[in-house]
XYZ file of C-alpha atoms in Angstrom:
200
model
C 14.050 10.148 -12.196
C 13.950 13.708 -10.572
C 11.419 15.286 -8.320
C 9.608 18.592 -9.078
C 7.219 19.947 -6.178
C 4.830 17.031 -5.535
C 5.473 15.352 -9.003
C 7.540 12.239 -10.312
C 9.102 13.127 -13.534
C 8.817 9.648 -15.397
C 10.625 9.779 -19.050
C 10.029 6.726 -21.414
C 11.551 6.421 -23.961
C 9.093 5.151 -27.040
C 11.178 3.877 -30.356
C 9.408 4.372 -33.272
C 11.585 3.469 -35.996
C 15.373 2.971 -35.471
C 16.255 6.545 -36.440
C 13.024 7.905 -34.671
C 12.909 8.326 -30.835
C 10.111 10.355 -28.692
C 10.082 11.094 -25.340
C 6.849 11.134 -23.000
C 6.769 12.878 -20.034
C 4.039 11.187 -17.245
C 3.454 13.635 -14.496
C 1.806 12.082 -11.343
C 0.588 14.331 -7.801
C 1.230 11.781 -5.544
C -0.859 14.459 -3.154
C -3.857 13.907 -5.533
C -6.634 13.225 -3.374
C -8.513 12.310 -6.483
C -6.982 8.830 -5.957
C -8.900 8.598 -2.450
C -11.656 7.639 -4.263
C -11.040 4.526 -6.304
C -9.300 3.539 -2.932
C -11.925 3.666 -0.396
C -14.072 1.796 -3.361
C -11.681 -0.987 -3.497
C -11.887 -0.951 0.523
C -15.449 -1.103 0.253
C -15.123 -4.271 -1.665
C -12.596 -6.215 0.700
C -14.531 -5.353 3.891
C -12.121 -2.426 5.381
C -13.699 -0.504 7.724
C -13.627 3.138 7.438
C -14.975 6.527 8.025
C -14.492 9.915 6.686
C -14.398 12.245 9.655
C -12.701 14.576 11.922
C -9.763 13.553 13.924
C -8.911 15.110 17.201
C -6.926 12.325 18.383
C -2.679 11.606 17.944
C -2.058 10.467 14.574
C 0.855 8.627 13.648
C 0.691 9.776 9.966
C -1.376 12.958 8.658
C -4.686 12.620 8.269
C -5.017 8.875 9.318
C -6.021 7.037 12.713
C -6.826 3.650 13.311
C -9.245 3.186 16.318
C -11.718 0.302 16.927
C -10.728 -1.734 13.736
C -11.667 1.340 11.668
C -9.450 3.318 9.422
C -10.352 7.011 10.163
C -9.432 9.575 7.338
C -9.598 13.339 8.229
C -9.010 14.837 4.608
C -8.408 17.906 5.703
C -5.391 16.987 7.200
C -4.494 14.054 4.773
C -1.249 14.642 3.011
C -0.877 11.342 1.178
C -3.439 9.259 -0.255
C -0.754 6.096 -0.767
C -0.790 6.473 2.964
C -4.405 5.705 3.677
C -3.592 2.141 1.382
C -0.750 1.373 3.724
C -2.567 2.140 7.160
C -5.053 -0.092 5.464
C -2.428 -2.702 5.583
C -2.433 -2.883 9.533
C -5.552 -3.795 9.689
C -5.726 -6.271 7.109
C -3.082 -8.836 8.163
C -3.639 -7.937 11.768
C -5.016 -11.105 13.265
C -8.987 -11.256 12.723
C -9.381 -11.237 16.709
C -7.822 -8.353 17.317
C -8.737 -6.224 14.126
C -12.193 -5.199 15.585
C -10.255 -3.449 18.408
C -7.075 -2.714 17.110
C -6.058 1.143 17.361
C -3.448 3.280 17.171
C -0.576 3.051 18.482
C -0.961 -0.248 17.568
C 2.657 -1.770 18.142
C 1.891 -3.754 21.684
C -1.554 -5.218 19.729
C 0.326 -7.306 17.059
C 1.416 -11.219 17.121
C 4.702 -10.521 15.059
C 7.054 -8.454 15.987
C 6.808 -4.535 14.364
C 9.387 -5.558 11.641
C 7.931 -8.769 10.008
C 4.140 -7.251 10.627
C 5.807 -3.959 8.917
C 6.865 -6.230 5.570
C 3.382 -7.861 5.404
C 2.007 -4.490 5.407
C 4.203 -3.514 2.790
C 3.390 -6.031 0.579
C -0.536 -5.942 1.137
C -0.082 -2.187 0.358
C 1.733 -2.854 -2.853
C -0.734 -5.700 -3.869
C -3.650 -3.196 -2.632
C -2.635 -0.446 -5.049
C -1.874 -2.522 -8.646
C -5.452 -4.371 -7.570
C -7.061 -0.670 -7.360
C -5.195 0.677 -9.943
C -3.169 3.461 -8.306
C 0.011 4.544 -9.522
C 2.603 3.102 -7.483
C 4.247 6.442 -7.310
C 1.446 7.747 -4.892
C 2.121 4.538 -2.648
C 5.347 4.866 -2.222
C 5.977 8.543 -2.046
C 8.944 10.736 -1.895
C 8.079 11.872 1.360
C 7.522 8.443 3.259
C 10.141 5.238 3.318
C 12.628 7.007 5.460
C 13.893 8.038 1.540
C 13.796 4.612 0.095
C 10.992 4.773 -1.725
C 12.391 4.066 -5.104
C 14.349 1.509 -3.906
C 11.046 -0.290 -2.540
C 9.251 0.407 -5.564
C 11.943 -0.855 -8.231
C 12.105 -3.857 -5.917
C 8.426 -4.720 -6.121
C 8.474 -3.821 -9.955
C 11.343 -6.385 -10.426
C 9.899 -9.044 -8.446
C 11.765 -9.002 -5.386
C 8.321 -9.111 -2.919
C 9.121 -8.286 0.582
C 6.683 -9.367 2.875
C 5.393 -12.243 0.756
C 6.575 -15.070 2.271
C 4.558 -14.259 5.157
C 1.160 -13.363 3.699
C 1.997 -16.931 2.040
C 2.082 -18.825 5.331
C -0.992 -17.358 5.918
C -2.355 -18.204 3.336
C -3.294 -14.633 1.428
C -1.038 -14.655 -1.492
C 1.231 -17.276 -2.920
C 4.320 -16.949 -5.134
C 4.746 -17.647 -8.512
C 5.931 -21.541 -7.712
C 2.997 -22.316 -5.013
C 0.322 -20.054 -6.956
C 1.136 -22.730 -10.537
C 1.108 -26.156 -8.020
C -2.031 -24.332 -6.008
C -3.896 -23.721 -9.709
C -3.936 -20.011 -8.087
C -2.937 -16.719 -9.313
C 0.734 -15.844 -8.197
C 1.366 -12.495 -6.130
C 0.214 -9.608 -6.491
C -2.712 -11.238 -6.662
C -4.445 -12.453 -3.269
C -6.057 -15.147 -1.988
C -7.561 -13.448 0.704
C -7.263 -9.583 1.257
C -8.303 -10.190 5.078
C -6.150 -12.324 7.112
C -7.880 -15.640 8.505
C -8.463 -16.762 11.686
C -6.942 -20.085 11.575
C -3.319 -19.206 11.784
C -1.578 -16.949 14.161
């Protein structure tokens, strides 16, 4: 798998007969900002505030603040759309008594400490994206992931879900064991997309 400018170069391999091979080439901008919009409707439908607007303010990542529970997206600065799924993330296992409030920088706000409310994230981002059918390769960009990105994606792909025990004992997603004793549908799919207020 090789980069070229903003694209992944994905080649899969297709056998057609045992002497026949053909290779497809699937090119996907993971700058796109096409893919903002089947986002933001999938955020409409899990009750994630946000507001297209203009942001003066610090931003941690281009293009995207979080202030007063909302998600603010300034698209002409956004760089990444898989970015606006992730800072989605924050606010959606944040606990529900602090979400209305909750802004950037939003470290000191949290329960958890920044790495275990960083894994829930992750894993709310990757359920988030397969649920609104975006290509995982504009999640987890070249440019984000400190340059793990594939590592994190191929891990998700092959089952190994970071983050899920916790968005378990909350009660948003279940593994594969819990979600067949449960009669519930195993991660990636959730439970709840919002985290509760019962547990902290």
């Amino acid at each position: 798998m090789r980069k070229i400018k903003n694209y992944y170069t994905l080649r899969i391999n297709i056998y057609l007969s045992s002497k026949n091979q053909k290779l497809t080439l699937l090119m996907i901008d993971y700058k796109d900002h096409s893919y903002l919009a089947p986002i933001l409707k999938f955020f409409d439908q899990i009750g994630i505030a946000y507001q297209l607007t203009q942001i003066t303010e610090p931003m941690f990542l281009p293009g995207i603040r979080i202030q007063d529970g909302i998600l603010l997206i300034d698209t002409e600065h956004l760089l990444y759309p898989g970015d606006v799924i992730y800072e989605a993330g924050h606010l959606a296992v944040a606990p529900p008594e602090v979400r209305p409030k909750l802004t950037d920088p939003i470290k000191e706000q949290l329960d958890f400490d920044e790495a275990t409310h960083e894994m829930m994230t992750l894993a709310w981002a990757y359920a988030a994206a397969i649920k609104s059918e975006i290509p995982l390769e504009v999640l987890f960009h070249p440019d984000g992931y400190k340059g793990q990105h594939l590592q994190i994606m191929q891990g998700y792909q092959s089952g190994m879900y970071i983050g899920l025990p916790m968005l378990q004992w909350l009660g948003m997603a279940y593994d594969a064991n819990n979600a067949h004793q449960l009669g519930e549908k195993p991660f990636p799919e959730m439970k709840l997309w919002l985290r509760p207020p019962s547990i902290k």
